């Protein structure tokens, strides 16, 4: 699978199926359930010991919770590639088990390919006003501080749904956290854009281990900045509610509440000539780069030392 283009839902699905068939010792493909429109939401478990050794920490990577943020897909696909196909850091599959969910919002993602490139939310129709306005912002639909800093209008881009986990897509992610509770040490919710590594609760509080979370975040940013393209800015690391804005019901907040000590929202870089929403467009030159530079946070983990720092929480 070359990493110089953005794959469709079906292409990703086919890739995951073929990967699981070709590497049955290492890859377990899980069909976690169906989206609102009935598409399968699949993730891979990657492990040199078939996920059995519960003393191993788990790293959970997820992309495309927001449909239009296409550049996040090569980041998770490249991680899969480096853990299964082109393994250059053996210790990463020896010491860590991985959960990687490339398309968290399949209905929205398909919609951005066939209908509306800048669609963000899922495609839930149950909230429509006549035939106006649909979709829930999945990153406002988790139960932590639900509805405190989000919209109750279905026409809003940050509509939080009728209640926590009203949407099948967020319930599926919740269940992944609960199923592996106690083992997930690091969660990256990969978004775009803005070149940011964000942590903390969406309503402004910081977790008790915030100093460590900041330290690891800074190390991750340095690892990426060391190889980034000249035209992209350096990553900014900080408290999400200060650096970006307040938001309740996010996946990152749920991760922390479910006991994940290191939870981040990544905002990958935007299109270099994209102003406003055009930042979501993908620069062909950057697709490959987006994959391998995000991978630096793991591939260069001797500097990053993420999973070693976890022992201190
Ligand atoms: O608004 C979001 O959901 C994320 N930004 S995006 O441009 N990709 O939509 C940021 C979420 C950060 N989390 C919190 N603010 N809690
Ligand atoms: Zn997003």
Tab-separated table of N, CA, C and O and ligand atoms in Angstrom, residues 66 69 120 139 191-192 267, ligand 2:
chain	number	residue	atom	x	y	z
A	66	UNK	N	-13.628	13.013	12.819
A	66	UNK	CA	-14.198	14.091	11.997
A	66	UNK	C	-13.920	13.781	10.527
A	66	UNK	O	-12.773	13.619	10.119
A	69	UNK	N	-11.285	15.470	7.929
A	69	UNK	CA	-9.873	15.606	8.321
A	69	UNK	C	-9.038	14.479	7.700
A	69	UNK	O	-8.433	13.645	8.378
A	120	UNK	N	-18.178	17.281	8.589
A	120	UNK	CA	-17.447	16.995	9.836
A	120	UNK	C	-18.102	15.891	10.682
A	120	UNK	O	-17.432	15.022	11.218
A	139	UNK	N	-17.157	14.159	18.459
A	139	UNK	CA	-16.214	14.583	19.499
A	139	UNK	C	-16.868	15.502	20.536
A	139	UNK	O	-16.182	16.198	21.283
A	191	UNK	N	-6.620	14.379	14.785
A	191	UNK	CA	-7.470	15.319	14.048
A	191	UNK	C	-6.608	16.211	13.150
A	191	UNK	O	-5.383	16.110	13.139
A	192	UNK	N	-7.271	17.110	12.440
A	192	UNK	CA	-6.575	18.197	11.757
A	192	UNK	C	-7.515	19.401	11.757
A	192	UNK	O	-8.732	19.218	11.807
A	267	UNK	N	-3.580	17.645	16.443
A	267	UNK	CA	-4.072	18.359	15.268
A	267	UNK	C	-2.924	18.375	14.272
A	267	UNK	O	-1.936	19.099	14.444
B	2	LIG	ZN1	-11.359	17.090	14.350
